Amino acid sequence: MTHPTARNRLDEAASPYLRQHADNPVNWQPWGEPAFSAAREHDVPIFLSIGYSACHWCHVMAEESFADPEIAAVLNEQFVPVKVDREQRPDVDDLYMTVSQVTRGSGGWPLSVFLTPERKPFYITTYVPKEPTRDQPGFESLLEDVTANWRENRGDLDARAEQWLQAARGELESVPDPVDDAGTDSPLPAAADSIADAADATHGGFGRGQKFPHAGRLRVLLRATQRDAG
């Protein structure tokens, strides 16, 4: 199977962090419709890796796994690999970090998310070592397990993805759709409005029920405020 976007496209990215991964053997795609279309056309999951330049474990995982030709071959064959700079796309980061915090009770970077072609998350974790440890499978083993489950238990994965998104919406109240914004106005105002609507004015924080720290949301609000002031 050869994807129509079968090359690493990060050399075209504006983000210095993404360009750091332009030489990986992984055929990284930026977040956008070409990647989503490839996943739909070939009915394969999206592997989404979210990080940023100053993230230590992002660089460790890149050196251990994303520079490995054998692991890259699995990613390129069985997934559409997508790389996101959380500082460039806080809306994407905030959505999937919320899912991680709601479903796992924690988050971190790199954020490693397996998505349906409709961008619904069905498995989420953070740094994954290349080799298995006592507590974690190795990254290649994880990719093999996800691939097998995608083929054999698709209905269960789709149902889980929908449940997780509903749980995230319960926290965010109104989740902006993190679609490609190329050629359109910035998504920042819409994201900021959505986050502000989810604020709990009585008890603090965002959403209802149990709350977790959401630094990404605060960063979006600060950026929107700075943009309006400027």
JSON list of C-alpha atoms in Angstrom, two decimals:
[
{"chain": "A", "resi": 1, "resn": "MET", "atom": "CA", "xyz": [0.00, 0.00, 0.00]},
{"chain": "A", "resi": 2, "resn": "THR", "atom": "CA", "xyz": [1.39, 3.36, -1.01]},
{"chain": "A", "resi": 3, "resn": "HIS", "atom": "CA", "xyz": [-0.22, 6.49, 0.34]},
{"chain": "A", "resi": 4, "resn": "PRO", "atom": "CA", "xyz": [-0.76, 9.39, -2.07]},
{"chain": "A", "resi": 5, "resn": "THR", "atom": "CA", "xyz": [1.22, 11.54, 0.37]},
{"chain": "A", "resi": 6, "resn": "ALA", "atom": "CA", "xyz": [4.08, 9.03, 0.51]},
{"chain": "A", "resi": 7, "resn": "ARG", "atom": "CA", "xyz": [6.86, 11.41, 1.43]},
{"chain": "A", "resi": 8, "resn": "ASN", "atom": "CA", "xyz": [7.83, 13.49, 4.42]},
{"chain": "A", "resi": 9, "resn": "ARG", "atom": "CA", "xyz": [6.29, 16.94, 3.86]},
{"chain": "A", "resi": 10, "resn": "LEU", "atom": "CA", "xyz": [7.60, 18.76, 6.92]},
{"chain": "A", "resi": 11, "resn": "ASP", "atom": "CA", "xyz": [10.30, 20.60, 5.00]},
{"chain": "A", "resi": 12, "resn": "GLU", "atom": "CA", "xyz": [7.45, 22.86, 3.83]},
{"chain": "A", "resi": 13, "resn": "ALA", "atom": "CA", "xyz": [6.30, 23.69, 7.36]},
{"chain": "A", "resi": 14, "resn": "ALA", "atom": "CA", "xyz": [6.55, 27.14, 8.92]},
{"chain": "A", "resi": 15, "resn": "SER", "atom": "CA", "xyz": [7.25, 25.60, 12.34]},
{"chain": "A", "resi": 16, "resn": "PRO", "atom": "CA", "xyz": [10.98, 25.10, 13.17]},
{"chain": "A", "resi": 17, "resn": "TYR", "atom": "CA", "xyz": [9.95, 22.15, 15.37]},
{"chain": "A", "resi": 18, "resn": "LEU", "atom": "CA", "xyz": [8.25, 20.40, 12.46]},
{"chain": "A", "resi": 19, "resn": "ARG", "atom": "CA", "xyz": [11.21, 21.08, 10.17]},
{"chain": "A", "resi": 20, "resn": "GLN", "atom": "CA", "xyz": [13.43, 19.31, 12.71]},
{"chain": "A", "resi": 21, "resn": "HIS", "atom": "CA", "xyz": [11.57, 16.14, 11.68]},
{"chain": "A", "resi": 22, "resn": "ALA", "atom": "CA", "xyz": [11.82, 16.73, 7.94]},
{"chain": "A", "resi": 23, "resn": "ASP", "atom": "CA", "xyz": [14.73, 14.27, 7.65]},
{"chain": "A", "resi": 24, "resn": "ASN", "atom": "CA", "xyz": [13.00, 11.44, 9.51]},
{"chain": "A", "resi": 25, "resn": "PRO", "atom": "CA", "xyz": [12.32, 8.31, 7.42]},
{"chain": "A", "resi": 26, "resn": "VAL", "atom": "CA", "xyz": [8.74, 8.61, 8.72]},
{"chain": "A", "resi": 27, "resn": "ASN", "atom": "CA", "xyz": [6.55, 10.15, 6.02]},
{"chain": "A", "resi": 28, "resn": "TRP", "atom": "CA", "xyz": [5.26, 12.87, 8.34]},
{"chain": "A", "resi": 29, "resn": "GLN", "atom": "CA", "xyz": [2.35, 14.95, 7.13]},
{"chain": "A", "resi": 30, "resn": "PRO", "atom": "CA", "xyz": [1.27, 18.28, 8.58]},
{"chain": "A", "resi": 31, "resn": "TRP", "atom": "CA", "xyz": [-2.18, 18.47, 10.16]},
{"chain": "A", "resi": 32, "resn": "GLY", "atom": "CA", "xyz": [-4.56, 19.06, 7.27]},
{"chain": "A", "resi": 33, "resn": "GLU", "atom": "CA", "xyz": [-6.98, 17.67, 4.74]},
{"chain": "A", "resi": 34, "resn": "PRO", "atom": "CA", "xyz": [-4.42, 15.87, 2.54]},
{"chain": "A", "resi": 35, "resn": "ALA", "atom": "CA", "xyz": [-3.49, 13.66, 5.50]},
{"chain": "A", "resi": 36, "resn": "PHE", "atom": "CA", "xyz": [-7.12, 13.08, 6.47]},
{"chain": "A", "resi": 37, "resn": "SER", "atom": "CA", "xyz": [-8.04, 12.22, 2.87]},
{"chain": "A", "resi": 38, "resn": "ALA", "atom": "CA", "xyz": [-5.20, 9.69, 2.66]},
{"chain": "A", "resi": 39, "resn": "ALA", "atom": "CA", "xyz": [-6.42, 7.99, 5.84]},
{"chain": "A", "resi": 40, "resn": "ARG", "atom": "CA", "xyz": [-9.98, 7.83, 4.50]},
{"chain": "A", "resi": 41, "resn": "GLU", "atom": "CA", "xyz": [-8.92, 6.60, 1.08]},
{"chain": "A", "resi": 42, "resn": "HIS", "atom": "CA", "xyz": [-6.83, 3.75, 2.48]},
{"chain": "A", "resi": 43, "resn": "ASP", "atom": "CA", "xyz": [-8.96, 3.20, 5.59]},
{"chain": "A", "resi": 44, "resn": "VAL", "atom": "CA", "xyz": [-5.96, 3.33, 7.93]},
{"chain": "A", "resi": 45, "resn": "PRO", "atom": "CA", "xyz": [-5.55, 5.06, 11.28]},
{"chain": "A", "resi": 46, "resn": "ILE", "atom": "CA", "xyz": [-3.78, 8.37, 11.73]},
{"chain": "A", "resi": 47, "resn": "PHE", "atom": "CA", "xyz": [-0.82, 8.35, 14.09]},
{"chain": "A", "resi": 48, "resn": "LEU", "atom": "CA", "xyz": [-0.67, 11.84, 15.58]},
{"chain": "A", "resi": 49, "resn": "SER", "atom": "CA", "xyz": [2.45, 12.98, 17.42]},
{"chain": "A", "resi": 50, "resn": "ILE", "atom": "CA", "xyz": [2.18, 16.34, 19.21]},
{"chain": "A", "resi": 51, "resn": "GLY", "atom": "CA", "xyz": [5.27, 18.00, 20.64]},
{"chain": "A", "resi": 52, "resn": "TYR", "atom": "CA", "xyz": [7.32, 21.17, 20.78]},
{"chain": "A", "resi": 53, "resn": "SER", "atom": "CA", "xyz": [10.93, 22.25, 20.41]},
{"chain": "A", "resi": 54, "resn": "ALA", "atom": "CA", "xyz": [11.87, 22.38, 24.12]},
{"chain": "A", "resi": 55, "resn": "CYS", "atom": "CA", "xyz": [10.33, 18.98, 24.94]},
{"chain": "A", "resi": 56, "resn": "HIS", "atom": "CA", "xyz": [13.06, 16.57, 26.08]},
{"chain": "A", "resi": 57, "resn": "TRP", "atom": "CA", "xyz": [11.08, 13.36, 25.64]},
{"chain": "A", "resi": 58, "resn": "CYS", "atom": "CA", "xyz": [9.90, 14.48, 22.21]},
{"chain": "A", "resi": 59, "resn": "HIS", "atom": "CA", "xyz": [13.51, 14.48, 21.07]},
{"chain": "A", "resi": 60, "resn": "VAL", "atom": "CA", "xyz": [14.23, 11.16, 22.80]},
{"chain": "A", "resi": 61, "resn": "MET", "atom": "CA", "xyz": [11.32, 9.45, 21.04]},
{"chain": "A", "resi": 62, "resn": "ALA", "atom": "CA", "xyz": [12.39, 11.00, 17.74]},
{"chain": "A", "resi": 63, "resn": "GLU", "atom": "CA", "xyz": [15.94, 9.66, 18.10]},
{"chain": "A", "resi": 64, "resn": "GLU", "atom": "CA", "xyz": [14.86, 6.24, 19.34]},
{"chain": "A", "resi": 65, "resn": "SER", "atom": "CA", "xyz": [11.89, 5.52, 17.09]},
{"chain": "A", "resi": 66, "resn": "PHE", "atom": "CA", "xyz": [11.19, 8.11, 14.41]},
{"chain": "A", "resi": 67, "resn": "ALA", "atom": "CA", "xyz": [14.75, 7.88, 13.08]},
{"chain": "A", "resi": 68, "resn": "ASP", "atom": "CA", "xyz": [14.57, 4.07, 12.94]},
{"chain": "A", "resi": 69, "resn": "PRO", "atom": "CA", "xyz": [13.97, 2.81, 9.37]},
{"chain": "A", "resi": 70, "resn": "GLU", "atom": "CA", "xyz": [12.13, -0.34, 10.50]},
{"chain": "A", "resi": 71, "resn": "ILE", "atom": "CA", "xyz": [9.69, 1.55, 12.72]},
{"chain": "A", "resi": 72, "resn": "ALA", "atom": "CA", "xyz": [9.28, 4.19, 10.02]},
{"chain": "A", "resi": 73, "resn": "ALA", "atom": "CA", "xyz": [8.37, 1.47, 7.52]},
{"chain": "A", "resi": 74, "resn": "VAL", "atom": "CA", "xyz": [5.55, 0.26, 9.78]},
{"chain": "A", "resi": 75, "resn": "LEU", "atom": "CA", "xyz": [4.26, 3.80, 10.34]},
{"chain": "A", "resi": 76, "resn": "ASN", "atom": "CA", "xyz": [4.38, 4.56, 6.62]},
{"chain": "A", "resi": 77, "resn": "GLU", "atom": "CA", "xyz": [2.70, 1.32, 5.61]},
{"chain": "A", "resi": 78, "resn": "GLN", "atom": "CA", "xyz": [-0.04, 0.98, 8.21]},
{"chain": "A", "resi": 79, "resn": "PHE", "atom": "CA", "xyz": [-0.78, 4.59, 9.24]},
{"chain": "A", "resi": 80, "resn": "VAL", "atom": "CA", "xyz": [-0.84, 8.15, 8.06]},
{"chain": "A", "resi": 81, "resn": "PRO", "atom": "CA", "xyz": [1.76, 9.77, 10.36]},
{"chain": "A", "resi": 82, "resn": "VAL", "atom": "CA", "xyz": [0.97, 13.39, 11.31]},
{"chain": "A", "resi": 83, "resn": "LYS", "atom": "CA", "xyz": [3.21, 15.75, 13.30]},
{"chain": "A", "resi": 84, "resn": "VAL", "atom": "CA", "xyz": [1.84, 18.79, 15.15]},
{"chain": "A", "resi": 85, "resn": "ASP", "atom": "CA", "xyz": [3.65, 21.61, 16.92]},
{"chain": "A", "resi": 86, "resn": "ARG", "atom": "CA", "xyz": [1.54, 22.36, 19.99]},
{"chain": "A", "resi": 87, "resn": "GLU", "atom": "CA", "xyz": [2.75, 25.95, 19.99]},
{"chain": "A", "resi": 88, "resn": "GLN", "atom": "CA", "xyz": [1.44, 26.43, 16.44]},
{"chain": "A", "resi": 89, "resn": "ARG", "atom": "CA", "xyz": [-1.81, 24.48, 16.88]},
{"chain": "A", "resi": 90, "resn": "PRO", "atom": "CA", "xyz": [-2.94, 24.87, 20.51]},
{"chain": "A", "resi": 91, "resn": "ASP", "atom": "CA", "xyz": [-6.49, 23.97, 19.46]},
{"chain": "A", "resi": 92, "resn": "VAL", "atom": "CA", "xyz": [-5.42, 20.51, 18.28]},
{"chain": "A", "resi": 93, "resn": "ASP", "atom": "CA", "xyz": [-3.22, 20.00, 21.33]},
{"chain": "A", "resi": 94, "resn": "ASP", "atom": "CA", "xyz": [-5.91, 21.13, 23.75]},
{"chain": "A", "resi": 95, "resn": "LEU", "atom": "CA", "xyz": [-8.53, 18.75, 22.38]},
{"chain": "A", "resi": 96, "resn": "TYR", "atom": "CA", "xyz": [-6.41, 15.62, 22.50]},
{"chain": "A", "resi": 97, "resn": "MET", "atom": "CA", "xyz": [-4.68, 16.57, 25.75]},
{"chain": "A", "resi": 98, "resn": "THR", "atom": "CA", "xyz": [-8.14, 16.90, 27.29]},
{"chain": "A", "resi": 99, "resn": "VAL", "atom": "CA", "xyz": [-8.99, 13.41, 26.05]},
{"chain": "A", "resi": 100, "resn": "SER", "atom": "CA", "xyz": [-5.77, 12.12, 27.62]},
{"chain": "A", "resi": 101, "resn": "GLN", "atom": "CA", "xyz": [-6.46, 13.80, 30.94]},
{"chain": "A", "resi": 102, "resn": "VAL", "atom": "CA", "xyz": [-10.07, 12.61, 31.04]},
{"chain": "A", "resi": 103, "resn": "THR", "atom": "CA", "xyz": [-9.38, 9.00, 30.02]},
{"chain": "A", "resi": 104, "resn": "ARG", "atom": "CA", "xyz": [-5.92, 8.43, 31.54]},
{"chain": "A", "resi": 105, "resn": "GLY", "atom": "CA", "xyz": [-5.91, 10.97, 34.37]},
{"chain": "A", "resi": 106, "resn": "SER", "atom": "CA", "xyz": [-2.71, 12.49, 33.04]},
{"chain": "A", "resi": 107, "resn": "GLY", "atom": "CA", "xyz": [-1.06, 13.89, 29.94]},
{"chain": "A", "resi": 108, "resn": "GLY", "atom": "CA", "xyz": [2.28, 15.05, 28.66]},
{"chain": "A", "resi": 109, "resn": "TRP", "atom": "CA", "xyz": [4.45, 15.41, 25.59]},
{"chain": "A", "resi": 110, "resn": "PRO", "atom": "CA", "xyz": [5.08, 13.95, 23.22]},
{"chain": "A", "resi": 111, "resn": "LEU", "atom": "CA", "xyz": [1.39, 13.21, 23.04]},
{"chain": "A", "resi": 112, "resn": "SER", "atom": "CA", "xyz": [0.93, 10.08, 20.92]},
{"chain": "A", "resi": 113, "resn": "VAL", "atom": "CA", "xyz": [-2.60, 9.61, 19.61]},
{"chain": "A", "resi": 114, "resn": "PHE", "atom": "CA", "xyz": [-4.12, 7.02, 17.28]},
{"chain": "A", "resi": 115, "resn": "LEU", "atom": "CA", "xyz": [-7.10, 8.43, 15.41]},
{"chain": "A", "resi": 116, "resn": "THR", "atom": "CA", "xyz": [-9.76, 7.16, 13.06]},
{"chain": "A", "resi": 117, "resn": "PRO", "atom": "CA", "xyz": [-9.75, 8.81, 9.61]},
{"chain": "A", "resi": 118, "resn": "GLU", "atom": "CA", "xyz": [-12.44, 11.12, 11.07]},
{"chain": "A", "resi": 119, "resn": "ARG", "atom": "CA", "xyz": [-9.86, 12.27, 13.66]},
{"chain": "A", "resi": 120, "resn": "LYS", "atom": "CA", "xyz": [-11.55, 10.53, 16.60]},
{"chain": "A", "resi": 121, "resn": "PRO", "atom": "CA", "xyz": [-9.03, 9.21, 19.17]},
{"chain": "A", "resi": 122, "resn": "PHE", "atom": "CA", "xyz": [-9.18, 5.52, 20.10]},
{"chain": "A", "resi": 123, "resn": "TYR", "atom": "CA", "xyz": [-5.78, 5.07, 21.80]},
{"chain": "A", "resi": 124, "resn": "ILE", "atom": "CA", "xyz": [-3.72, 7.73, 23.51]},
{"chain": "A", "resi": 125, "resn": "THR", "atom": "CA", "xyz": [-0.45, 7.78, 25.40]},
{"chain": "A", "resi": 126, "resn": "THR", "atom": "CA", "xyz": [2.65, 9.93, 25.76]},
{"chain": "A", "resi": 127, "resn": "TYR", "atom": "CA", "xyz": [6.31, 8.90, 25.33]},
{"chain": "A", "resi": 128, "resn": "VAL", "atom": "CA", "xyz": [6.71, 5.26, 24.28]},
{"chain": "A", "resi": 129, "resn": "PRO", "atom": "CA", "xyz": [10.17, 3.67, 24.53]},
{"chain": "A", "resi": 130, "resn": "LYS", "atom": "CA", "xyz": [11.54, 1.90, 21.50]},
{"chain": "A", "resi": 131, "resn": "GLU", "atom": "CA", "xyz": [12.25, -1.26, 23.48]},
{"chain": "A", "resi": 132, "resn": "PRO", "atom": "CA", "xyz": [9.72, -2.85, 25.85]},
{"chain": "A", "resi": 133, "resn": "THR", "atom": "CA", "xyz": [10.08, -2.25, 29.57]},
{"chain": "A", "resi": 134, "resn": "ARG", "atom": "CA", "xyz": [8.45, -3.91, 32.56]},
{"chain": "A", "resi": 135, "resn": "ASP", "atom": "CA", "xyz": [5.61, -1.38, 32.40]},
{"chain": "A", "resi": 136, "resn": "GLN", "atom": "CA", "xyz": [5.30, -0.63, 28.69]},
{"chain": "A", "resi": 137, "resn": "PRO", "atom": "CA", "xyz": [5.45, -2.39, 25.34]},
{"chain": "A", "resi": 138, "resn": "GLY", "atom": "CA", "xyz": [8.02, -1.16, 22.85]},
{"chain": "A", "resi": 139, "resn": "PHE", "atom": "CA", "xyz": [6.81, 1.27, 20.22]},
{"chain": "A", "resi": 140, "resn": "GLU", "atom": "CA", "xyz": [6.97, -1.22, 17.34]},
{"chain": "A", "resi": 141, "resn": "SER", "atom": "CA", "xyz": [4.97, -3.75, 19.37]},
{"chain": "A", "resi": 142, "resn": "LEU", "atom": "CA", "xyz": [2.41, -1.07, 20.11]},
{"chain": "A", "resi": 143, "resn": "LEU", "atom": "CA", "xyz": [2.09, -0.28, 16.40]},
{"chain": "A", "resi": 144, "resn": "GLU", "atom": "CA", "xyz": [1.56, -3.97, 15.64]},
{"chain": "A", "resi": 145, "resn": "ASP", "atom": "CA", "xyz": [-1.11, -4.26, 18.35]},
{"chain": "A", "resi": 146, "resn": "VAL", "atom": "CA", "xyz": [-2.96, -1.20, 17.09]},
{"chain": "A", "resi": 147, "resn": "THR", "atom": "CA", "xyz": [-2.82, -2.47, 13.52]},
{"chain": "A", "resi": 148, "resn": "ALA", "atom": "CA", "xyz": [-4.23, -5.86, 14.55]},
{"chain": "A", "resi": 149, "resn": "ASN", "atom": "CA", "xyz": [-7.00, -4.27, 16.58]},
{"chain": "A", "resi": 150, "resn": "TRP", "atom": "CA", "xyz": [-7.87, -1.94, 13.71]},
{"chain": "A", "resi": 151, "resn": "ARG", "atom": "CA", "xyz": [-8.39, -4.95, 11.47]},
{"chain": "A", "resi": 152, "resn": "GLU", "atom": "CA", "xyz": [-10.06, -7.29, 13.94]},
{"chain": "A", "resi": 153, "resn": "ASN", "atom": "CA", "xyz": [-11.92, -5.07, 16.44]},
{"chain": "A", "resi": 154, "resn": "ARG", "atom": "CA", "xyz": [-12.84, -2.02, 14.40]},
{"chain": "A", "resi": 155, "resn": "GLY", "atom": "CA", "xyz": [-16.30, -1.68, 15.91]},
{"chain": "A", "resi": 156, "resn": "ASP", "atom": "CA", "xyz": [-14.92, -1.60, 19.43]},
{"chain": "A", "resi": 157, "resn": "LEU", "atom": "CA", "xyz": [-12.36, 1.06, 18.48]},
{"chain": "A", "resi": 158, "resn": "ASP", "atom": "CA", "xyz": [-15.01, 3.24, 16.83]},
{"chain": "A", "resi": 159, "resn": "ALA", "atom": "CA", "xyz": [-17.24, 2.96, 19.89]},
{"chain": "A", "resi": 160, "resn": "ARG", "atom": "CA", "xyz": [-14.36, 3.83, 22.22]},
{"chain": "A", "resi": 161, "resn": "ALA", "atom": "CA", "xyz": [-13.42, 6.83, 20.09]},
{"chain": "A", "resi": 162, "resn": "GLU", "atom": "CA", "xyz": [-16.95, 8.18, 20.26]},
{"chain": "A", "resi": 163, "resn": "GLN", "atom": "CA", "xyz": [-17.11, 7.69, 24.03]},
{"chain": "A", "resi": 164, "resn": "TRP", "atom": "CA", "xyz": [-13.80, 9.46, 24.52]},
{"chain": "A", "resi": 165, "resn": "LEU", "atom": "CA", "xyz": [-14.86, 12.43, 22.44]},
{"chain": "A", "resi": 166, "resn": "GLN", "atom": "CA", "xyz": [-18.08, 12.70, 24.40]},
{"chain": "A", "resi": 167, "resn": "ALA", "atom": "CA", "xyz": [-16.08, 12.66, 27.64]},
{"chain": "A", "resi": 168, "resn": "ALA", "atom": "CA", "xyz": [-13.83, 15.41, 26.31]},
{"chain": "A", "resi": 169, "resn": "ARG", "atom": "CA", "xyz": [-16.83, 17.47, 25.27]},
{"chain": "A", "resi": 170, "resn": "GLY", "atom": "CA", "xyz": [-18.12, 17.16, 28.82]},
{"chain": "A", "resi": 171, "resn": "GLU", "atom": "CA", "xyz": [-14.94, 18.88, 29.97]},
{"chain": "A", "resi": 172, "resn": "LEU", "atom": "CA", "xyz": [-14.65, 21.42, 27.18]},
{"chain": "A", "resi": 173, "resn": "GLU", "atom": "CA", "xyz": [-18.41, 22.05, 26.87]},
{"chain": "A", "resi": 174, "resn": "SER", "atom": "CA", "xyz": [-17.92, 23.09, 23.23]},
{"chain": "A", "resi": 175, "resn": "VAL", "atom": "CA", "xyz": [-15.00, 21.57, 21.36]},
{"chain": "A", "resi": 176, "resn": "PRO", "atom": "CA", "xyz": [-13.95, 23.46, 18.22]},
{"chain": "A", "resi": 177, "resn": "ASP", "atom": "CA", "xyz": [-13.30, 21.10, 15.34]},
{"chain": "A", "resi": 178, "resn": "PRO", "atom": "CA", "xyz": [-9.52, 21.11, 14.83]},
{"chain": "A", "resi": 179, "resn": "VAL", "atom": "CA", "xyz": [-9.62, 21.10, 11.03]},
{"chain": "A", "resi": 180, "resn": "ASP", "atom": "CA", "xyz": [-7.06, 22.47, 8.62]},
{"chain": "A", "resi": 181, "resn": "ASP", "atom": "CA", "xyz": [-7.24, 26.24, 8.52]},
{"chain": "A", "resi": 182, "resn": "ALA", "atom": "CA", "xyz": [-5.07, 26.85, 5.47]},
{"chain": "A", "resi": 183, "resn": "GLY", "atom": "CA", "xyz": [-6.48, 29.68, 3.43]},
{"chain": "A", "resi": 184, "resn": "THR", "atom": "CA", "xyz": [-9.03, 30.65, 6.10]},
{"chain": "A", "resi": 185, "resn": "ASP", "atom": "CA", "xyz": [-9.09, 33.01, 9.02]},
{"chain": "A", "resi": 186, "resn": "SER", "atom": "CA", "xyz": [-7.15, 32.01, 12.12]},
{"chain": "A", "resi": 187, "resn": "PRO", "atom": "CA", "xyz": [-8.97, 29.46, 14.35]},
{"chain": "A", "resi": 188, "resn": "LEU", "atom": "CA", "xyz": [-7.69, 31.30, 17.42]},
{"chain": "A", "resi": 189, "resn": "PRO", "atom": "CA", "xyz": [-10.79, 33.49, 18.08]},
{"chain": "A", "resi": 190, "resn": "ALA", "atom": "CA", "xyz": [-13.17, 30.54, 17.77]},
{"chain": "A", "resi": 191, "resn": "ALA", "atom": "CA", "xyz": [-11.01, 28.41, 20.03]},
{"chain": "A", "resi": 192, "resn": "ALA", "atom": "CA", "xyz": [-10.77, 31.20, 22.61]},
{"chain": "A", "resi": 193, "resn": "ASP", "atom": "CA", "xyz": [-14.54, 31.77, 22.54]},
{"chain": "A", "resi": 194, "resn": "SER", "atom": "CA", "xyz": [-15.17, 28.06, 23.03]},
{"chain": "A", "resi": 195, "resn": "ILE", "atom": "CA", "xyz": [-12.76, 27.87, 25.95]},
{"chain": "A", "resi": 196, "resn": "ALA", "atom": "CA", "xyz": [-14.25, 30.96, 27.58]},
{"chain": "A", "resi": 197, "resn": "ASP", "atom": "CA", "xyz": [-17.74, 29.47, 27.26]},
{"chain": "A", "resi": 198, "resn": "ALA", "atom": "CA", "xyz": [-16.54, 26.36, 29.11]},
{"chain": "A", "resi": 199, "resn": "ALA", "atom": "CA", "xyz": [-15.15, 28.33, 32.08]},
{"chain": "A", "resi": 200, "resn": "ASP", "atom": "CA", "xyz": [-16.73, 27.57, 35.47]},
{"chain": "A", "resi": 201, "resn": "ALA", "atom": "CA", "xyz": [-17.26, 31.06, 36.93]},
{"chain": "A", "resi": 202, "resn": "THR", "atom": "CA", "xyz": [-18.39, 29.67, 40.29]},
{"chain": "A", "resi": 203, "resn": "HIS", "atom": "CA", "xyz": [-15.82, 27.01, 41.11]},
{"chain": "A", "resi": 204, "resn": "GLY", "atom": "CA", "xyz": [-13.02, 27.84, 38.70]},
{"chain": "A", "resi": 205, "resn": "GLY", "atom": "CA", "xyz": [-11.47, 25.78, 35.97]},
{"chain": "A", "resi": 206, "resn": "PHE", "atom": "CA", "xyz": [-13.18, 24.52, 32.84]},
{"chain": "A", "resi": 207, "resn": "GLY", "atom": "CA", "xyz": [-16.04, 22.13, 32.27]},
{"chain": "A", "resi": 208, "resn": "ARG", "atom": "CA", "xyz": [-18.03, 20.23, 34.85]},
{"chain": "A", "resi": 209, "resn": "GLY", "atom": "CA", "xyz": [-17.26, 17.64, 37.46]},
{"chain": "A", "resi": 210, "resn": "GLN", "atom": "CA", "xyz": [-13.68, 16.55, 38.10]},
{"chain": "A", "resi": 211, "resn": "LYS", "atom": "CA", "xyz": [-11.23, 19.07, 36.66]},
{"chain": "A", "resi": 212, "resn": "PHE", "atom": "CA", "xyz": [-7.62, 18.90, 35.55]},
{"chain": "A", "resi": 213, "resn": "PRO", "atom": "CA", "xyz": [-5.12, 21.71, 34.91]},
{"chain": "A", "resi": 214, "resn": "HIS", "atom": "CA", "xyz": [-5.33, 22.85, 31.29]},
{"chain": "A", "resi": 215, "resn": "ALA", "atom": "CA", "xyz": [-2.35, 25.06, 30.55]},
{"chain": "A", "resi": 216, "resn": "GLY", "atom": "CA", "xyz": [-3.09, 24.85, 26.83]},
{"chain": "A", "resi": 217, "resn": "ARG", "atom": "CA", "xyz": [-6.44, 26.58, 27.26]},
{"chain": "A", "resi": 218, "resn": "LEU", "atom": "CA", "xyz": [-4.89, 29.40, 29.24]},
{"chain": "A", "resi": 219, "resn": "ARG", "atom": "CA", "xyz": [-2.27, 29.80, 26.55]},
{"chain": "A", "resi": 220, "resn": "VAL", "atom": "CA", "xyz": [-4.98, 30.08, 23.88]},
{"chain": "A", "resi": 221, "resn": "LEU", "atom": "CA", "xyz": [-6.79, 32.75, 25.91]},
{"chain": "A", "resi": 222, "resn": "LEU", "atom": "CA", "xyz": [-3.57, 34.71, 26.42]},
{"chain": "A", "resi": 223, "resn": "ARG", "atom": "CA", "xyz": [-2.74, 34.55, 22.73]},
{"chain": "A", "resi": 224, "resn": "ALA", "atom": "CA", "xyz": [-6.22, 35.69, 21.79]},
{"chain": "A", "resi": 225, "resn": "THR", "atom": "CA", "xyz": [-6.01, 38.58, 24.25]},
{"chain": "A", "resi": 226, "resn": "GLN", "atom": "CA", "xyz": [-2.62, 39.63, 22.90]},
{"chain": "A", "resi": 227, "resn": "ARG", "atom": "CA", "xyz": [-3.94, 39.46, 19.35]},
{"chain": "A", "resi": 228, "resn": "ASP", "atom": "CA", "xyz": [-6.97, 41.63, 20.21]},
{"chain": "A", "resi": 229, "resn": "ALA", "atom": "CA", "xyz": [-4.77, 44.13, 22.08]},
{"chain": "A", "resi": 230, "resn": "GLY", "atom": "CA", "xyz": [-2.39, 44.37, 19.16]}
]
